Amino acid sequence: MEYEGRICRGPMERASYMLPISVGCSYNACRFCMLFRHLTYRELPLEQIEQELDRVKSAGGAPQTVYLGDGNAFGADQARLLRVIESVRGRFPGVKRFNMDATVTDIAKKSDAELRELASLGVDRLYLGVETGLDDVLAFMNKDHRTMAEAERQIARLRAAGMSWAAHIMTGVAGHGRGEENAAALAAFLNRTRPAAIVNFSLFLHRRAPLWRDVEAGRFAPASEQENLREQHRLLELLESEDCDFDGMLDMIQVRVRGRLMRDKAKMLRKSSEAAARFDQEPEIFSIVP
Ligand code: SF4
């Protein structure tokens, strides 16, 4: 199957079988996001999905974890998700779990009974773009969920149904001078909601994204990569999660800090301190892409 869009999935899913069931993101309106901006959201026909499954089966594939794509695969209605799961299981009985991206509002649209049904069929982990710990940042960035309280409510529902979740976050999302505040709010949120994994993609400033107009108009002051490093460091200091994978990627300055909390916390903090000391000697760097 030809993939449309830009692949963006947590590194924890690199070994999973990526099966697109849709193209783009049905929300597609976060101010910073350019992943699917050029695409009109559509669901792929089931026949096309099944042809892809047949292709992988005839090539000898035997996946254990299936990662359903794309931007918010969990937003598909219940009947469609059940049908996709059935098609996969019919060909690959050894599949143990289904993981996928979701928005907070995708969870809100499903009933508790639907969530339990999906969990019982192997839907295991949802990746949620919580991005920040601050309500005003959610609103400014036009996230589909407008409050952290709403995110917390929906995470509690999916956990009660038997699923786990992973957090996509972005240092720099609160802008220049607010890294410490964001780290404190986000750490408190993550310590309460206990994700199985935390992935920091850090904020990229795309010149074609709506956020860039805010930068040009002075409504959003970007944080430098040096600030983002310090924000990530503070977040790590405050995290108390046990059994949680952490992967922080500041790609513009090629600093990656990863490990398992709490086991590797001291090691990660050491690496991040060393990187911060190194980059503090340099002029400010901003993660701007054309
Ligand atoms: S929900 Fe995710 S994929 Fe969709 S626009 Fe927002 S950040 Fe991008």
mmCIF file with all atom_site columns, N, CA, C and O and ligand atoms in Angstrom, residues 25-30 32-37 71-72 103 131 143-144, ligand 1:
data_model
loop_
_atom_site.group_PDB
_atom_site.id
_atom_site.type_symbol
_atom_site.label_atom_id
_atom_site.label_alt_id
_atom_site.label_comp_id
_atom_site.label_asym_id
_atom_site.label_entity_id
_atom_site.label_seq_id
_atom_site.pdbx_PDB_ins_code
_atom_site.Cartn_x
_atom_site.Cartn_y
_atom_site.Cartn_z
_atom_site.occupancy
_atom_site.B_iso_or_equiv
_atom_site.pdbx_formal_charge
_atom_site.auth_seq_id
_atom_site.auth_comp_id
_atom_site.auth_asym_id
_atom_site.auth_atom_id
_atom_site.pdbx_PDB_model_num
ATOM   1  N  N   . CYS A 1 25  ? -5.590  13.370 9.092  1.00 0.00 ? 25  CYS A N   1
ATOM   2  C  CA  . CYS A 1 25  ? -6.143  13.516 10.445 1.00 0.00 ? 25  CYS A CA  1
ATOM   3  C  C   . CYS A 1 25  ? -7.507  14.185 10.301 1.00 0.00 ? 25  CYS A C   1
ATOM   4  O  O   . CYS A 1 25  ? -7.613  15.204 9.615  1.00 0.00 ? 25  CYS A O   1
ATOM   5  N  N   . SER A 1 26  ? -8.512  13.639 10.945 1.00 0.00 ? 26  SER A N   1
ATOM   6  C  CA  . SER A 1 26  ? -9.866  14.182 10.767 1.00 0.00 ? 26  SER A CA  1
ATOM   7  C  C   . SER A 1 26  ? -10.000 15.551 11.433 1.00 0.00 ? 26  SER A C   1
ATOM   8  O  O   . SER A 1 26  ? -10.892 16.312 11.105 1.00 0.00 ? 26  SER A O   1
ATOM   9  N  N   . TYR A 1 27  ? -9.098  15.880 12.344 1.00 0.00 ? 27  TYR A N   1
ATOM   10 C  CA  . TYR A 1 27  ? -9.143  17.187 12.999 1.00 0.00 ? 27  TYR A CA  1
ATOM   11 C  C   . TYR A 1 27  ? -8.303  18.197 12.194 1.00 0.00 ? 27  TYR A C   1
ATOM   12 O  O   . TYR A 1 27  ? -8.838  19.197 11.704 1.00 0.00 ? 27  TYR A O   1
ATOM   13 N  N   . ASN A 1 28  ? -7.044  17.914 12.046 1.00 0.00 ? 28  ASN A N   1
ATOM   14 C  CA  . ASN A 1 28  ? -6.162  18.659 11.129 1.00 0.00 ? 28  ASN A CA  1
ATOM   15 C  C   . ASN A 1 28  ? -6.137  20.167 11.378 1.00 0.00 ? 28  ASN A C   1
ATOM   16 O  O   . ASN A 1 28  ? -6.035  20.932 10.412 1.00 0.00 ? 28  ASN A O   1
ATOM   17 N  N   . ALA A 1 29  ? -6.257  20.605 12.605 1.00 0.00 ? 29  ALA A N   1
ATOM   18 C  CA  . ALA A 1 29  ? -6.371  22.045 12.856 1.00 0.00 ? 29  ALA A CA  1
ATOM   19 C  C   . ALA A 1 29  ? -5.465  22.555 13.975 1.00 0.00 ? 29  ALA A C   1
ATOM   20 O  O   . ALA A 1 29  ? -5.610  23.709 14.380 1.00 0.00 ? 29  ALA A O   1
ATOM   21 N  N   . CYS A 1 30  ? -4.541  21.732 14.485 1.00 0.00 ? 30  CYS A N   1
ATOM   22 C  CA  . CYS A 1 30  ? -3.619  22.239 15.506 1.00 0.00 ? 30  CYS A CA  1
ATOM   23 C  C   . CYS A 1 30  ? -2.689  23.256 14.840 1.00 0.00 ? 30  CYS A C   1
ATOM   24 O  O   . CYS A 1 30  ? -2.178  23.011 13.742 1.00 0.00 ? 30  CYS A O   1
ATOM   25 N  N   . PHE A 1 32  ? 0.299   24.270 15.088 1.00 0.00 ? 32  PHE A N   1
ATOM   26 C  CA  . PHE A 1 32  ? 1.707   23.984 14.800 1.00 0.00 ? 32  PHE A CA  1
ATOM   27 C  C   . PHE A 1 32  ? 1.894   22.854 13.797 1.00 0.00 ? 32  PHE A C   1
ATOM   28 O  O   . PHE A 1 32  ? 2.990   22.630 13.313 1.00 0.00 ? 32  PHE A O   1
ATOM   29 N  N   . CYS A 1 33  ? 0.834   22.112 13.505 1.00 0.00 ? 33  CYS A N   1
ATOM   30 C  CA  . CYS A 1 33  ? 0.999   20.805 12.855 1.00 0.00 ? 33  CYS A CA  1
ATOM   31 C  C   . CYS A 1 33  ? 0.932   20.899 11.335 1.00 0.00 ? 33  CYS A C   1
ATOM   32 O  O   . CYS A 1 33  ? -0.023  21.430 10.772 1.00 0.00 ? 33  CYS A O   1
ATOM   33 N  N   . MET A 1 34  ? 1.943   20.339 10.686 1.00 0.00 ? 34  MET A N   1
ATOM   34 C  CA  . MET A 1 34  ? 1.960   20.296 9.224  1.00 0.00 ? 34  MET A CA  1
ATOM   35 C  C   . MET A 1 34  ? 1.959   18.859 8.697  1.00 0.00 ? 34  MET A C   1
ATOM   36 O  O   . MET A 1 34  ? 2.136   18.636 7.507  1.00 0.00 ? 34  MET A O   1
ATOM   37 N  N   . LEU A 1 35  ? 1.759   17.909 9.600  1.00 0.00 ? 35  LEU A N   1
ATOM   38 C  CA  . LEU A 1 35  ? 1.900   16.513 9.185  1.00 0.00 ? 35  LEU A CA  1
ATOM   39 C  C   . LEU A 1 35  ? 0.962   16.140 8.046  1.00 0.00 ? 35  LEU A C   1
ATOM   40 O  O   . LEU A 1 35  ? 1.342   15.459 7.094  1.00 0.00 ? 35  LEU A O   1
ATOM   41 N  N   . PHE A 1 36  ? -0.281  16.575 8.181  1.00 0.00 ? 36  PHE A N   1
ATOM   42 C  CA  . PHE A 1 36  ? -1.295  16.140 7.201  1.00 0.00 ? 36  PHE A CA  1
ATOM   43 C  C   . PHE A 1 36  ? -2.022  17.326 6.602  1.00 0.00 ? 36  PHE A C   1
ATOM   44 O  O   . PHE A 1 36  ? -3.086  17.167 6.018  1.00 0.00 ? 36  PHE A O   1
ATOM   45 N  N   . ARG A 1 37  ? -1.484  18.528 6.781  1.00 0.00 ? 37  ARG A N   1
ATOM   46 C  CA  . ARG A 1 37  ? -2.189  19.742 6.375  1.00 0.00 ? 37  ARG A CA  1
ATOM   47 C  C   . ARG A 1 37  ? -2.576  19.698 4.895  1.00 0.00 ? 37  ARG A C   1
ATOM   48 O  O   . ARG A 1 37  ? -3.598  20.213 4.486  1.00 0.00 ? 37  ARG A O   1
ATOM   49 N  N   . GLY A 1 71  ? -3.342  9.697  11.340 1.00 0.00 ? 71  GLY A N   1
ATOM   50 C  CA  . GLY A 1 71  ? -3.286  10.701 12.398 1.00 0.00 ? 71  GLY A CA  1
ATOM   51 C  C   . GLY A 1 71  ? -4.148  10.445 13.614 1.00 0.00 ? 71  GLY A C   1
ATOM   52 O  O   . GLY A 1 71  ? -3.749  10.755 14.726 1.00 0.00 ? 71  GLY A O   1
ATOM   53 N  N   . ASN A 1 72  ? -5.337  9.931  13.422 1.00 0.00 ? 72  ASN A N   1
ATOM   54 C  CA  . ASN A 1 72  ? -6.185  9.563  14.564 1.00 0.00 ? 72  ASN A CA  1
ATOM   55 C  C   . ASN A 1 72  ? -7.075  8.377  14.192 1.00 0.00 ? 72  ASN A C   1
ATOM   56 O  O   . ASN A 1 72  ? -8.294  8.487  14.108 1.00 0.00 ? 72  ASN A O   1
ATOM   57 N  N   . THR A 1 103 ? -7.155  11.261 19.328 1.00 0.00 ? 103 THR A N   1
ATOM   58 C  CA  . THR A 1 103 ? -7.279  12.559 19.985 1.00 0.00 ? 103 THR A CA  1
ATOM   59 C  C   . THR A 1 103 ? -8.142  12.346 21.236 1.00 0.00 ? 103 THR A C   1
ATOM   60 O  O   . THR A 1 103 ? -8.869  11.342 21.330 1.00 0.00 ? 103 THR A O   1
ATOM   61 N  N   . GLU A 1 131 ? 0.554   17.258 24.437 1.00 0.00 ? 131 GLU A N   1
ATOM   62 C  CA  . GLU A 1 131 ? 1.468   18.368 24.104 1.00 0.00 ? 131 GLU A CA  1
ATOM   63 C  C   . GLU A 1 131 ? 1.926   19.206 25.292 1.00 0.00 ? 131 GLU A C   1
ATOM   64 O  O   . GLU A 1 131 ? 3.109   19.472 25.424 1.00 0.00 ? 131 GLU A O   1
ATOM   65 N  N   . LYS A 1 143 ? -5.834  23.011 20.031 1.00 0.00 ? 143 LYS A N   1
ATOM   66 C  CA  . LYS A 1 143 ? -5.971  21.560 20.187 1.00 0.00 ? 143 LYS A CA  1
ATOM   67 C  C   . LYS A 1 143 ? -7.454  21.213 20.260 1.00 0.00 ? 143 LYS A C   1
ATOM   68 O  O   . LYS A 1 143 ? -8.274  22.037 20.670 1.00 0.00 ? 143 LYS A O   1
ATOM   69 N  N   . ASP A 1 144 ? -7.765  19.981 19.908 1.00 0.00 ? 144 ASP A N   1
ATOM   70 C  CA  . ASP A 1 144 ? -9.184  19.597 19.914 1.00 0.00 ? 144 ASP A CA  1
ATOM   71 C  C   . ASP A 1 144 ? -9.723  19.505 21.337 1.00 0.00 ? 144 ASP A C   1
ATOM   72 O  O   . ASP A 1 144 ? -10.907 19.731 21.568 1.00 0.00 ? 144 ASP A O   1
HETATM 73 S  S1  . SF4 B 2 .   ? -4.558  16.034 16.160 1.00 0.00 ? 1   SF4 B S1  1
HETATM 74 FE FE1 . SF4 B 2 .   ? -2.381  15.431 15.821 1.00 0.00 ? 1   SF4 B FE1 1
HETATM 75 S  S2  . SF4 B 2 .   ? -2.207  14.954 13.603 1.00 0.00 ? 1   SF4 B S2  1
HETATM 76 FE FE2 . SF4 B 2 .   ? -4.152  16.094 13.923 1.00 0.00 ? 1   SF4 B FE2 1
HETATM 77 S  S3  . SF4 B 2 .   ? -3.645  18.237 13.524 1.00 0.00 ? 1   SF4 B S3  1
HETATM 78 FE FE3 . SF4 B 2 .   ? -3.408  17.921 15.721 1.00 0.00 ? 1   SF4 B FE3 1
HETATM 79 S  S4  . SF4 B 2 .   ? -1.239  17.360 16.047 1.00 0.00 ? 1   SF4 B S4  1
HETATM 80 FE FE4 . SF4 B 2 .   ? -1.692  17.139 13.833 1.00 0.00 ? 1   SF4 B FE4 1
#
